[in-house]
Short mmCIF file of C-alpha atoms in Angstrom, two decimals:
data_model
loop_
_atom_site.label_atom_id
_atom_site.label_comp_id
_atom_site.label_asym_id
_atom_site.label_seq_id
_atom_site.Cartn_x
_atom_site.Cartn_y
_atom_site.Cartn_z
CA UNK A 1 -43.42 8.79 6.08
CA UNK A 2 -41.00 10.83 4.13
CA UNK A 3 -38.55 12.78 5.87
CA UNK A 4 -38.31 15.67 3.23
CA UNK A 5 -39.90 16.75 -0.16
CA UNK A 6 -38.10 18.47 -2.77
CA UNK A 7 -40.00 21.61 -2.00
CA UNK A 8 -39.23 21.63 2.08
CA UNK A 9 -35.18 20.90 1.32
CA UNK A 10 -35.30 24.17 -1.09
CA UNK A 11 -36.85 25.69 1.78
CA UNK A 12 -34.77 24.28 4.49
CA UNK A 13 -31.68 25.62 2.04
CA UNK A 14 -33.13 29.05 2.15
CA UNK A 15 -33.37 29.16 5.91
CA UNK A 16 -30.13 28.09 7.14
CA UNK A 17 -27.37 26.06 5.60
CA UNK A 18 -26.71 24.75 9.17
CA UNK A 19 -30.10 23.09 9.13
CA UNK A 20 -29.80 21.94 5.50
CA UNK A 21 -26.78 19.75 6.01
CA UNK A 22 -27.88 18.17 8.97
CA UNK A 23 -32.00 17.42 7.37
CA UNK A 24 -30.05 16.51 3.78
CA UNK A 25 -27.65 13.54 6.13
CA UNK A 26 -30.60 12.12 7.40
CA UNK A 27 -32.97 12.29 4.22
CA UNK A 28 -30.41 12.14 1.65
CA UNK A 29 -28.22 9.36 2.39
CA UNK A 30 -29.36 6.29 1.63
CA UNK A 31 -26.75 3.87 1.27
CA UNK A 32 -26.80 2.42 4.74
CA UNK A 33 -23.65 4.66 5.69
CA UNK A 34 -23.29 6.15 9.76
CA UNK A 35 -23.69 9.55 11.07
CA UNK A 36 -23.14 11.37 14.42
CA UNK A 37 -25.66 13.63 16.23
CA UNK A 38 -25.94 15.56 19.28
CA UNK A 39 -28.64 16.77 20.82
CA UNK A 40 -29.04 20.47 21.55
CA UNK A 41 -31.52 20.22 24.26
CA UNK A 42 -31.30 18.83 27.86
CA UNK A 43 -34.57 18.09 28.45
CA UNK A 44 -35.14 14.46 29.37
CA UNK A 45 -38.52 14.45 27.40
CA UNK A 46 -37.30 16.06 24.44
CA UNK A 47 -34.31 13.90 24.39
CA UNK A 48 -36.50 10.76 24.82
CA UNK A 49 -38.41 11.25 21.64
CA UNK A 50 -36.01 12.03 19.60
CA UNK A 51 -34.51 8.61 20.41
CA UNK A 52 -38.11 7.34 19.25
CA UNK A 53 -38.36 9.79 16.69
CA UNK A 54 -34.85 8.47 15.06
CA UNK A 55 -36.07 4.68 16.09
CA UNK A 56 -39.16 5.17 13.74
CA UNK A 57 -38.19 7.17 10.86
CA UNK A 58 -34.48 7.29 10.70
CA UNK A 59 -34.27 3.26 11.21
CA UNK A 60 -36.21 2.38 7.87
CA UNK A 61 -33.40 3.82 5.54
CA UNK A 62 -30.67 1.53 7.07
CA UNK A 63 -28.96 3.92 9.01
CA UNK A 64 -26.37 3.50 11.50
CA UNK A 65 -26.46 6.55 14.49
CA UNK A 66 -24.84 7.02 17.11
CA UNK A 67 -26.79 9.84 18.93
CA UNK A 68 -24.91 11.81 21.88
CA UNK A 69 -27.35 14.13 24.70
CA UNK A 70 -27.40 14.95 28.11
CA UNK A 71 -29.74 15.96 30.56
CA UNK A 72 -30.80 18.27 33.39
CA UNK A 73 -30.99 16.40 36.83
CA UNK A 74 -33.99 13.42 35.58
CA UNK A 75 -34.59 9.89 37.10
CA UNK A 76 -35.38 7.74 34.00
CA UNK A 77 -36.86 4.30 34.67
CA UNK A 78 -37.81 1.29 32.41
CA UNK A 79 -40.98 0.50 30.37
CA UNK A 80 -42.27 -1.99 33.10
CA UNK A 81 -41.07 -0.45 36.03
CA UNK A 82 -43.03 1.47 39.03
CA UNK A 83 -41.65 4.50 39.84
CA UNK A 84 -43.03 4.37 43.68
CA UNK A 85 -40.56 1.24 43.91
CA UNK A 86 -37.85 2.91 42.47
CA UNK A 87 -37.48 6.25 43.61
CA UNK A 88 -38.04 8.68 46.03
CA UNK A 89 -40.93 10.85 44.51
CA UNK A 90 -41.21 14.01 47.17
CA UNK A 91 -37.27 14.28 47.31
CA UNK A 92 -37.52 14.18 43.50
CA UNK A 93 -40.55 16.63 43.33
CA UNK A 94 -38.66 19.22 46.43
CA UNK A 95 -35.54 19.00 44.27
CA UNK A 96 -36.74 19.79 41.05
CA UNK A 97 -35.26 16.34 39.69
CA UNK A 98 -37.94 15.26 36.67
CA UNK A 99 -39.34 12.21 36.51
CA UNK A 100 -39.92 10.04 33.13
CA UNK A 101 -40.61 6.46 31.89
CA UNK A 102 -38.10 5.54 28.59
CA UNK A 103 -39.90 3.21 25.79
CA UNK A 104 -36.76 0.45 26.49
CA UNK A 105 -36.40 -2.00 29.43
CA UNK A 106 -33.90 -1.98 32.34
CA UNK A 107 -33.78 -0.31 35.31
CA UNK A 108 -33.88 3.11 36.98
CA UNK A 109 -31.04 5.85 35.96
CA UNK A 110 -30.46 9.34 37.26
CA UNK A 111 -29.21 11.89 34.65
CA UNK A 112 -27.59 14.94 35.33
CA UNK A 113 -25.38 17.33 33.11
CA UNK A 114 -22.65 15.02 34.18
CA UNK A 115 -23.75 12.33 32.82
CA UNK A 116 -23.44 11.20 29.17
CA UNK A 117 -26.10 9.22 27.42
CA UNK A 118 -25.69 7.24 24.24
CA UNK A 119 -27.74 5.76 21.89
CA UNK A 120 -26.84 3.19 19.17
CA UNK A 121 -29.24 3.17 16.45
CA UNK A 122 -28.82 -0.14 13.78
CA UNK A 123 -30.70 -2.81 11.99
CA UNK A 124 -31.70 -5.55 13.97
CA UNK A 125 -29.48 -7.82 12.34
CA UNK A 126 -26.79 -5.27 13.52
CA UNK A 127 -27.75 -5.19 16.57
CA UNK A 128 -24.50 -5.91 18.88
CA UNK A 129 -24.62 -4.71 22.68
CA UNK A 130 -20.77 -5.86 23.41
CA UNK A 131 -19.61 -4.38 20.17
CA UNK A 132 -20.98 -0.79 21.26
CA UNK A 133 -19.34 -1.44 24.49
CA UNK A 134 -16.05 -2.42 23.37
CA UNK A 135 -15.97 0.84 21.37
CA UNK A 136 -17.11 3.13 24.70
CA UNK A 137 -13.88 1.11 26.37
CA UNK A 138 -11.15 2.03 23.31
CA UNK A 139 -12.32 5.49 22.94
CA UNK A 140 -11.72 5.82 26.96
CA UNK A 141 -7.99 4.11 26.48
CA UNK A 142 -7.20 5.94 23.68
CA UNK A 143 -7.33 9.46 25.59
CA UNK A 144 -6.54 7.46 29.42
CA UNK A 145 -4.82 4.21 29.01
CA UNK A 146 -3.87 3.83 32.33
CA UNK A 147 -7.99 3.46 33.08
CA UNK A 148 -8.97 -0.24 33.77
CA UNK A 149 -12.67 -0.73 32.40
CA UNK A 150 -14.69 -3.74 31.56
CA UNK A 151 -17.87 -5.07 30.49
CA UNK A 152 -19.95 -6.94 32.52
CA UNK A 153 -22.11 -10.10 30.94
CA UNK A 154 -24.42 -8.04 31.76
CA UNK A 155 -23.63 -5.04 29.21
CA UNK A 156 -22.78 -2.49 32.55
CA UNK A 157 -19.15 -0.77 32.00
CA UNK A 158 -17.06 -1.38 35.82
CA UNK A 159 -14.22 0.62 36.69
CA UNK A 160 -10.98 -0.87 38.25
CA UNK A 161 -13.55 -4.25 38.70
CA UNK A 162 -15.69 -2.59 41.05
CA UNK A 163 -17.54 0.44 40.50
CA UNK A 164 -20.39 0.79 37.86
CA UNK A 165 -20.10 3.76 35.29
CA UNK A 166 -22.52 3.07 33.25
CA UNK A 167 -25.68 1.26 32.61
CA UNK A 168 -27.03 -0.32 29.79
CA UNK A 169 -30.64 -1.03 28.31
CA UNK A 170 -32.45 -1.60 24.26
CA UNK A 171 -35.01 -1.75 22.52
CA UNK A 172 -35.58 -4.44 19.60
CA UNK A 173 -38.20 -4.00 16.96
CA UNK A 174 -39.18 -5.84 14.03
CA UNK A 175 -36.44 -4.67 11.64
CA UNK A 176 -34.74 -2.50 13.69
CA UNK A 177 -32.94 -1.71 17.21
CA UNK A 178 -31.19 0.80 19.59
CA UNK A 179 -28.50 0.68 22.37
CA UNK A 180 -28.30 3.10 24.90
CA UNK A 181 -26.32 3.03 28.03
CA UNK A 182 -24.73 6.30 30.31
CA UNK A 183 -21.54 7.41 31.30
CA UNK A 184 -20.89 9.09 34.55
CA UNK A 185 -18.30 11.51 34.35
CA UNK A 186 -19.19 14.40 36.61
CA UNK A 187 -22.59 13.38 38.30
CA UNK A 188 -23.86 14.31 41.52
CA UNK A 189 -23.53 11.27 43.39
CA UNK A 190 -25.52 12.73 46.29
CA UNK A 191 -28.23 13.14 45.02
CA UNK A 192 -27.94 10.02 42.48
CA UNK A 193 -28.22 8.15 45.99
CA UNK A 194 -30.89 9.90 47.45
CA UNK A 195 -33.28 10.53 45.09
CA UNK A 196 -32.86 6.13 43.87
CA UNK A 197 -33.75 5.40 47.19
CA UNK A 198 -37.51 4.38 47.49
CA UNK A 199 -38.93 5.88 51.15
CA UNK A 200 -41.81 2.74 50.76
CA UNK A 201 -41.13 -0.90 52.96
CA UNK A 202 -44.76 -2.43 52.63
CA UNK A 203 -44.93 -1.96 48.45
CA UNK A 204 -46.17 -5.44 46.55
CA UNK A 205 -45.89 -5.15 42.88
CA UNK A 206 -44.25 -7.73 39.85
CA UNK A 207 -42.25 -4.61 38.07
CA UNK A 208 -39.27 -5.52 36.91
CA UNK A 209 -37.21 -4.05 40.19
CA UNK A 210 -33.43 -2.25 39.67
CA UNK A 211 -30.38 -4.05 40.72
CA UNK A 212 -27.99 -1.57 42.95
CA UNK A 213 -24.63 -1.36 41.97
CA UNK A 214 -22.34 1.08 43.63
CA UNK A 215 -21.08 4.10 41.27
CA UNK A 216 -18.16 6.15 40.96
CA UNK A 217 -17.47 9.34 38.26
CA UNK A 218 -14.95 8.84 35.58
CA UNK A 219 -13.38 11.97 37.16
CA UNK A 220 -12.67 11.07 40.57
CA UNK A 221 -10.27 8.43 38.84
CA UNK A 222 -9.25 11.54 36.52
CA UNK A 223 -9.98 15.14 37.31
CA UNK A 224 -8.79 15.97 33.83
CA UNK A 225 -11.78 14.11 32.61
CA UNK A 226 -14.42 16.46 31.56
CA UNK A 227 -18.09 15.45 29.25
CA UNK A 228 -16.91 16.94 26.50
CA UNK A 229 -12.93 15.12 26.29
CA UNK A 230 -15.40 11.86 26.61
CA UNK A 231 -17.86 13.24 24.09
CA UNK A 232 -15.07 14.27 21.87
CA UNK A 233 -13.00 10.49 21.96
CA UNK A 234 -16.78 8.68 21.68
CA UNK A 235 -17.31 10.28 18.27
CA UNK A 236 -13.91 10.20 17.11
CA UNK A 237 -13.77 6.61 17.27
CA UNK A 238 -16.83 5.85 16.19
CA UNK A 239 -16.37 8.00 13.07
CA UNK A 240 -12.79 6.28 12.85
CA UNK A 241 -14.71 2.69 12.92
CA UNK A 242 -17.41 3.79 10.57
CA UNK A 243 -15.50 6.01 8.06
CA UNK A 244 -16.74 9.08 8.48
CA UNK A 245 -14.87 12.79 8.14
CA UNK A 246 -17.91 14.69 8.52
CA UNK A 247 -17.91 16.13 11.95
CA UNK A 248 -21.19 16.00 14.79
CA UNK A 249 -24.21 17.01 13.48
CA UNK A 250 -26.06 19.25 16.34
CA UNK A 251 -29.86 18.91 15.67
CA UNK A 252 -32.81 20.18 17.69
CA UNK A 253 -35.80 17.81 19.35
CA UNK A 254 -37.95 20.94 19.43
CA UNK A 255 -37.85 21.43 15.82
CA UNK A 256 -41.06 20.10 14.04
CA UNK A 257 -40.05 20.96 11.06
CA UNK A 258 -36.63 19.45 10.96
CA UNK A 259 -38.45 16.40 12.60
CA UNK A 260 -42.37 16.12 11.61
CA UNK A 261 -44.18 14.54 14.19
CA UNK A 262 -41.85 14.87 17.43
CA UNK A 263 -43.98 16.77 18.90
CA UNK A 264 -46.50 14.90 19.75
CA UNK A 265 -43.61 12.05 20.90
CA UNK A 266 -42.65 14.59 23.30
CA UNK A 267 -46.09 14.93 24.59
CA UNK A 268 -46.63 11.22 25.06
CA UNK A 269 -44.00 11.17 26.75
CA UNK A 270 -44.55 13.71 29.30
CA UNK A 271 -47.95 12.99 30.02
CA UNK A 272 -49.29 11.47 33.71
CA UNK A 273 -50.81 8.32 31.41
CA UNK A 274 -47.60 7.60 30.16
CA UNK A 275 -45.10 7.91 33.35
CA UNK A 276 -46.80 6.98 36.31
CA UNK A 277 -50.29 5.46 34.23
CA UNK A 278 -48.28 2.41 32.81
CA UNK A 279 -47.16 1.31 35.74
CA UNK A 280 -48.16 -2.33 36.48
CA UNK A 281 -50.54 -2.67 39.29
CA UNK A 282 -49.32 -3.29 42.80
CA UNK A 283 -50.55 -2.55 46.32
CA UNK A 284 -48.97 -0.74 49.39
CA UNK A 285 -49.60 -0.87 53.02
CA UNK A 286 -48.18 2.18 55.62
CA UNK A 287 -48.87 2.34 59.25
CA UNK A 288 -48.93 6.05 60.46
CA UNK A 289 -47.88 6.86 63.91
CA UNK A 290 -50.39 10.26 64.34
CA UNK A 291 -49.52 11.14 67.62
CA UNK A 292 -46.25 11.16 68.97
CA UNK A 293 -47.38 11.71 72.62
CA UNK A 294 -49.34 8.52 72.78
CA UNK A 295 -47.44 5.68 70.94
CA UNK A 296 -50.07 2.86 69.54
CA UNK A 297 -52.41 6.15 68.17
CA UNK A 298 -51.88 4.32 64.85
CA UNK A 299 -53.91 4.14 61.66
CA UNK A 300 -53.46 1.35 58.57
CA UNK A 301 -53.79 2.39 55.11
CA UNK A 302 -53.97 0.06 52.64
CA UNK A 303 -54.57 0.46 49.06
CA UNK A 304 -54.02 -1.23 45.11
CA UNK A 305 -53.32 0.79 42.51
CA UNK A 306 -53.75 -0.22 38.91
CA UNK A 307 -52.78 1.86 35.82
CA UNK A 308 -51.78 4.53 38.35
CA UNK A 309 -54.81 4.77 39.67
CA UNK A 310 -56.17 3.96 43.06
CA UNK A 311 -58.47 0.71 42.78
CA UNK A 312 -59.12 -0.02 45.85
CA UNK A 313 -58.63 1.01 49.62
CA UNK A 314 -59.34 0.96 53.33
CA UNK A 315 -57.85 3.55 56.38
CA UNK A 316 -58.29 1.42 59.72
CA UNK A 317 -58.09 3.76 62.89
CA UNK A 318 -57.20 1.56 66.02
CA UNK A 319 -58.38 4.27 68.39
CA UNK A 320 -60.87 7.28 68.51
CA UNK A 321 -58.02 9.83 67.71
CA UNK A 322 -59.82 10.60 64.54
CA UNK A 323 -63.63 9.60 63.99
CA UNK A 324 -63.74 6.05 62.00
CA UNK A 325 -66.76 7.35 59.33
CA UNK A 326 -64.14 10.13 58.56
CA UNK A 327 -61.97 7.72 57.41
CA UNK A 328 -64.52 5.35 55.94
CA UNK A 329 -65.26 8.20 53.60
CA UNK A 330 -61.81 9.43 52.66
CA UNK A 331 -60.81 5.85 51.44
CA UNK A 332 -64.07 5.74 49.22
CA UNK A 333 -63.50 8.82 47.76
CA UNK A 334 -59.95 8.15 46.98
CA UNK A 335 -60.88 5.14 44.67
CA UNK A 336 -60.81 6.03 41.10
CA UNK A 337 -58.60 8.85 41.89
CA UNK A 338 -55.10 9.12 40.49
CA UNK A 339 -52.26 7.87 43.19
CA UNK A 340 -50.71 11.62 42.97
CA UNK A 341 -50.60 13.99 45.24
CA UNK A 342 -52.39 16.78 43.54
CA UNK A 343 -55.24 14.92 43.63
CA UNK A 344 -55.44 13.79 47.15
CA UNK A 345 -54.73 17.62 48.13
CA UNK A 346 -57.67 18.89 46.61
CA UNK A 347 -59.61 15.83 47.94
CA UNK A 348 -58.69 16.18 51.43
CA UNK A 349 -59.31 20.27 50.81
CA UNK A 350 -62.96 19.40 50.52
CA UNK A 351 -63.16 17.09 53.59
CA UNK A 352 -61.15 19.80 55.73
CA UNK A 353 -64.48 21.84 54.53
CA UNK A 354 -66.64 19.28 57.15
CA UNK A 355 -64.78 19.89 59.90
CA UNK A 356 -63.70 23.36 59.84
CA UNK A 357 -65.25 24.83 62.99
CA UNK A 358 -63.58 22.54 65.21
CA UNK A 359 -59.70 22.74 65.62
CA UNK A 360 -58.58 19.99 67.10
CA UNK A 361 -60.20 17.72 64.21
CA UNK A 362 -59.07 20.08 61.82
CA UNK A 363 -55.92 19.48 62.73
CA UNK A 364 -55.43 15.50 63.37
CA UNK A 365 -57.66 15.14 59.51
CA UNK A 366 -54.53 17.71 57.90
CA UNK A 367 -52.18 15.56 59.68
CA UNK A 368 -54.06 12.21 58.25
CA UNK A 369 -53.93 13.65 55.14
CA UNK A 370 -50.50 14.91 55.14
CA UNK A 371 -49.58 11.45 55.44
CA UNK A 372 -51.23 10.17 52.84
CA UNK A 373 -50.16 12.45 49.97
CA UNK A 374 -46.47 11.46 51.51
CA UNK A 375 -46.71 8.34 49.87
CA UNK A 376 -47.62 9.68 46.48
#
């Protein structure tokens, strides 16, 4: 797929000179040589396909990229990872923090503006994880000597030997690859903690699980640390290692005509079948404890879930605190159903329907159900 026709760059030159030189760098120049891009947007889903949108098209000129971005407060997991294992979903959904599933391995990440992602684009037999680390580590000593980083063998940056600052994770295609890893600078490490830590203890599943490392911002080490100082040494020695004079091209993931076809990347990747759908099957279990006045009053769920959706499941009531048929039919009608809580909501609306002129019922079934959109 060509990136440009003569006709669109005479019309891209009409429009905006700005926009010319940045579509002309990655149409026009072919001989294998590197370039520098940042991403105007801080959208995690936007962001996310224009790393596949630069993976697919950009990739089969021979390009090197390094492409910098940064997001609004996101929890990014891997390809094959389940995001009921990895994070807590409600806090997540009460905080405003998106979720979204990257196209690369590795595990779970939170993003915030404090955080700096970058990506490594090269031809597989360029392709060198330790190399793009060892340039992350001289750009930081060139501005900071005095900071002690290293990388791990397993491609995570430590500082002063203990503390991870940032994360690492690729993907390798036929010809081609990308690198991309974070830097925490500024994050909220608050909410970083919170919103990684899963609320479920009875979750089976063969996802590739995160390994917890304990984190610490660039500027707690140095407050005079800010994104853009580590932005601005990042690029500058990159362009220093690759050649380069021109300065950071700023290009925009919403653009469909700069970048035909990211739309519907960006749509992908938002979508329920693509974030929580791909998620490989695994079961839970939860005991509730309904009432608090009369410990024992419990009820079982149990359920699998396969391509995010629920496949099979059974409520057990181990008293008469709710009527067992009640139950019987909630767990039938939950099969096929997506594991969210939007659908369980309207769901349990309908059954609420049934027992409406009684209160007490009416109240223990919204407390049931409560519990079970919880765990969504």
């Amino acid at each position: 797929m060509p990136l440009l026709n003569g006709g669109l760059r005479a019309v891209w030159r009409a429009l905006s000179p700005a926009r010319y030189t940045t579509l002309a760098a990655l149409d026009e120049s072919r001989g294998g040589g590197a370039l520098l891009l940042k991403s105007m947007s801080t959208d995690i889903y936007e962001n996310l396909a224009l790393e596949d949108w630069l993976h697919e098209y950009v990739q089969s000129r021979g390009r090197q990229v390094l492409l910098l971005w940064r997001n609004c407060p996101a929890v990014v997991i891997g390809r094959h990872q389940n995001p009921w294992q990895e994070c807590n979903l409600k806090l997540m959904r009460d905080r405003g923090v998106q979720l979204s599933r990257r196209k690369s391995g590795g595990g779970t990440v939170y993003h915030d503006l404090g955080n700096i992602n970058l990506t490594f684009f090269t031809s597989k037999k360029r392709y060198d994880r330790r190399g793009n680390l060892a340039l992350l580590i001289s750009a930081l000593k060139r501005i900071r000597p005095h900071l002690d980083i290293l990388a791990t063998d397993r491609h995570d940056l430590l500082l002063n030997r203990a503390f991870k600052i940032s994360g690492t994770a690729s993907k390798i295609g036929r010809t081609s690859a990308y690198h991309h890893c974070t830097l925490l600078c500024n994050s909220d490490r608050s909410l970083l903690s919170s919103v990684l830590q899963s609320p479920h203890q009875g979750l089976k599943t063969n996802a590739t699980p995160s390994i917890p490392a304990i984190v610490k911002n660039l500027c707690e080490e140095d407050p005079t640390l800010t994104c853009d100082i580590l932005m601005d040494a990042i690029a500058a020695e990159y362009a220093r290692r690759h050649g380069l004079r021109s300065q950071i091209m700023l290009i925009d993931p919403k653009d469909n005509l700069l970048l035909p076809g990211i739309v519907k990347f960006t749509q992908e990747l938002k979508s329920w079948d693509w974030i929580y759908g791909r998620t490989p099957k695994f079961s839970i279990s939860h005991f509730f404890s309904l009432d608090h006045n009369l410990p024992g009053e419990d009820i079982k769920l149990n359920m699998s879930i396969n391509q995010g959706r629920i496949e099979s499941c059974s409520i057990e009531v181990f008293s008469d605190w709710l009527p067992s048929a009640m139950c019987d039919q909630l767990a039938s009608d939950l099969i096929g159903n997506k594991f969210c809580p939007t659908e369980t909501m309207v769901l349990a609306s309908a059954h609420l329907r049934v027992c409406s002129q009684d209160n007490e019922l009416h109240s223990k079934w919204n407390e049931l159900c409560e519990q079970v959109i919880a765990i969504m």
